[in-house]
Amino acid sequence: MLDRRLITHFDFGFLFLVLLISLIGEGAIYSASHFAGSPPSDLYLRQLYWIGIGLILLLATISIDYRSLHRYAYLIYAVSVGLLLVVSFKGAIGMGAQRWIVVGPLTLQPSELAKIALILVLSRYLSDIQERGGFTAGHYFNLALLIGLPLILILRQPDLGTSLMLLFIAVTLLFLAGMPVRFFTYAGVTVLGAVPFLWRFLKDYQKQRIRVFFNPDLDPSGAGYHIIQSKIAIGSGGFLGKGIMHGTQSQLRFLPEQHTDFIFSVIAEETGFIGTLILILLFAYLIFKGINIALKTQDLFGTLVATGITTMIAYYILINIGMTSGLFPVVGVPLPFISYGGSSLITLFIGVGLILNIRMRRFHEG
Amino acid sequence: MSIHPSLPSLQLLHRRTRIVAAFLAGFFVILVARVWYLQILQGHIYKERSIRQRTRIQRVFAPRGEFLDREGRILVDTRPGFNITITREDVQDLDQTLQRLSRLTGLSPEKAKETLRRAREKGTPAFQPIRLLTNVNWKTVALLEATPMNLPGIDISPEPLRNFRYGDLFAHGFGYLGEISRTELSQPAFRNDRVGDEIGKAGLEKILQQELKGTDGFRRVEVNSRGRIIDETAGHPPVPGNRIFLTIDLDLQRTLEKAFGNQAGAGVVLNVNNGEILAMASRPTFRPDLFSGGIPRKKWNELLHDPLHPLTNKAISGQYPPGSVFKIVVAVAALEEKVISPDETITCRGYIGFGGRHYRCWKRGGHGKIGLTRALIESCDVYFYEVGERLGIDKIAEYARSLGLGSPTGILLEGERAGLIPDRSWKQRVRKEPWFPGETLSASIGQGYILVTPIQLANLTATIANGGTLYRPQLVRRIEDYEGNLLEVRSPEVLHDVPISSRTLHLITHALEGVVSGKHGTGRRARIEGIRIAGKTGTAQVVRMRQEEERKEDLPDRYRDHALFVAFAPVEKPEIALAIIVEHGGHGGSAAAPIARKVLRAYFKKSGRIIEIAGRSTPPAKEKKP
């Protein structure tokens, strides 16, 4: 069954890179979850399980020819939106942000799956448009519907970080698929014009986060605390860092959410500029390899999927590091393969599986 | 379905993918630049902030030096106490924290906020703990320690507290502690002290502040984001204050204070051979530990406005007419100036006429023909009127001053008064009047303008006892550091030698012994079997009234005369001298002499020279007037 050429074209380097970064993440979680004066935590072990589950799903993803995903793209999209509706419905009964579905021992976060589903459905739809010779007015409406549905559902949860990610991914795919540049100019102007209007739709804490971003000292013990502490952690790492397990800001719990969204600060504090540079370079290399795979792919759908997933990973990285280093406002976005958390890890491994899938079948005409 | 790339659109897609890639690459460059900026260019700033954020310098209070009695028994030391502090930087929700604290300790949130407001006004940094409660009890400490809810920013900080082991014993000598004032803080002597520190505010606590306070230590600790201490990185232990060995004898001090009972007054007991104060009391007294941590206003007002002046150290600040005790001075002067011979007698008819007035003797019927010895023993006023007149006021004043009256002794305590020894020039200078000869008569029996302090009387007595050496009364014997290394020995300080012939001293001593042991002696209530005691009673007029008015016993207490008694013993080789004043006590013989007796008894019992015989007491004096 398994074609030998598939093995020949399997990109072991890419997988190795992903596993290497995941192991760095393991180390960082181990360090970040061991506080001075507290009993050890088993978070790093749980993360290891998630990596294992991720690898299984990655293999499963590889085993299906990505071209069959082209066929099932709408179905996957429909299931994903359906799950988001379930969450939305449950959320309406429950309280606060409801992002998870509990199925037996598993906790699923449908918004994670929605990212993959959106990339697949847009790649399918946009490649179809290209096949037929370009955009028409009706296409724009359909695209707005395809993008808008999951976006609004996730925004309602509320999950600003994931919504923004979806928006960035969608815009990138539209751009890649050849949407005229002037469209983005108009859209950009429209969005800017709509900012005061949109502002009213943000939750109070979201508004506060954005305000505090521009002036962290507005609330040094509240919303600004994250940014200030994160910058202290990164900055105090200096050139060589304070040593693994010796980050004072993280060990003494000054850093919030340090094993999830602010894990980069822990690495930066403990390994210094050398460590952060190596990590950023590894990430950059990963993105470069992803883009390279996309460029070598000879069909529109495959290129769009590969680029879509690669840019998704890139946006994760840029937003997360940008946020922890004080370049962007704080939105809850994990650092890919590093931050603790099963859902995002699974999404990423499935994404990597898709890229590998595309890579190994690029010369394979089925 | 089949995917057949239409080549132009794939080229467009690949071209745009490269554009996206370039955009991403640009962003990666920005990220590296950002991290470079934070870690390399600004690394030192953030490093400093990180260190400052997690390290705290904690002060470790030095235990205050101890006070010990002459035998090394601890009188005042320190015991562990606990303060509750708040560190503003660590508090997350001030209102909630203060609410919870209030539930646990009863401290009202408003009061706590007021304290915080004051601290802010003073510019206290947010990371410095501020005292909210001082000297909290064990129950509160346990409650706070055991409370399941975390109170970030609230800490229990140990601080040694002054422990006056014997309550109010020797309170006027020790004085008390209180919070350092703004003005004190600005003085160079207190440059190492901080707002809220307790320093000596009165008595020896104040005078020996620098000896007692020691040097505070510090701990450099690492704290986590909740202010919990994780590690101690460095530090320096505190150096306790020095140990002060006093001249006081705990047993005598207790005896003296107890002997006063509810009576007001003062007493001083001296070692005649070096001026050491063996006991010193002022009654009524106060509890010095009430002042620590701020005395309640109500309590303070009570003490301040008490008509019996519990806050005044009457032993050094109380000024009283010496009454008949002053006859000792006149007798010395008369013998030395030879205005009288020991054998010469004067006839006492109960009064003497002078300047058209009658000056009375206390004994209405008179003493008849009376010589010096009997005149002292029976305290004949007429005899001393005559002798005083012969001496003249200036000579009397000269001898009085020579014997230490009329000027501060220079004891190591604040607030000592000089008393007053009047003479012609004093009267001219202060009263702008000439000295009237009749005033000399009053002065001769210790009335009139003359005022003395109990310590001066004790010192006078000791000087007679030791053959004429006037010592400065001494309170501190030696000072050791907390490890017991000797730092300083305070040797007896001779103020001056009083030129009195041994003959005079012998005569006077003999007479004073008669006061206590003689059949008609006025001080017989001080008598102790087997011990030769010399003494002199005195009565100090509180209200000037015509001498014809006799029935002073019917007067309200506050108009009754002060009772005085001075004594030294043993006569053959004097060791101890004392002066007792009982305010409004009536007669020296009945009110003051029994107190002296108890002290002397305790002294000689301790040295094994008398053996207690149960139920035995000296016969009561029949005559009431000294």
Coordinates of N, CA and C in Angstrom, one line a residue, chain B residues 9 41 58 83 154 206 237 250 342 375 408 418 433 455 482 494 506 565 624:
Chain B
S9 N -1.6 31.0 -12.7 CA -2.1 31.3 -11.3 C -1.1 30.6 -10.3
L41 N 20.9 45.7 25.2 CA 21.0 47.2 25.4 C 20.4 47.6 26.7
Q58 N 15.7 43.1 55.4 CA 14.9 43.1 56.7 C 15.8 43.5 57.8
N83 N 5.1 42.4 66.1 CA 4.4 43.5 65.4 C 3.7 42.9 64.2
I154 N 0.9 41.2 54.5 CA 0.8 41.3 55.9 C 1.8 40.4 56.5
K206 N 16.6 56.7 79.1 CA 16.9 57.8 78.2 C 18.4 58.2 78.3
P237 N 24.1 39.6 62.1 CA 23.3 39.5 63.3 C 23.3 40.8 64.1
L250 N 18.4 44.7 94.7 CA 17.0 44.3 94.5 C 16.2 44.1 95.8
P342 N 30.3 72.0 123.7 CA 29.4 70.8 123.9 C 28.8 70.8 125.3
A375 N 19.7 68.2 123.1 CA 18.9 69.1 122.2 C 18.6 68.4 120.9
P408 N 22.2 70.6 93.1 CA 22.0 69.2 92.6 C 23.2 68.3 92.9
A418 N 17.5 71.6 92.8 CA 18.6 72.1 93.6 C 18.2 72.2 95.1
E433 N 14.9 92.2 99.3 CA 14.6 92.6 100.7 C 15.8 92.2 101.5
I455 N 17.4 63.1 98.2 CA 18.7 62.6 98.0 C 19.8 63.4 98.6
Y482 N 27.3 42.6 75.8 CA 26.3 41.5 75.9 C 27.0 40.2 76.1
V494 N 34.2 61.7 94.4 CA 34.1 62.6 95.6 C 33.8 64.0 95.1
H506 N 32.1 63.0 116.2 CA 31.8 62.1 117.3 C 30.7 62.5 118.1
F565 N 12.8 61.3 108.0 CA 13.7 60.6 108.9 C 15.0 60.2 108.2
K624 N 5.0 62.4 120.3 CA 4.7 62.4 118.9 C 5.5 63.4 118.1

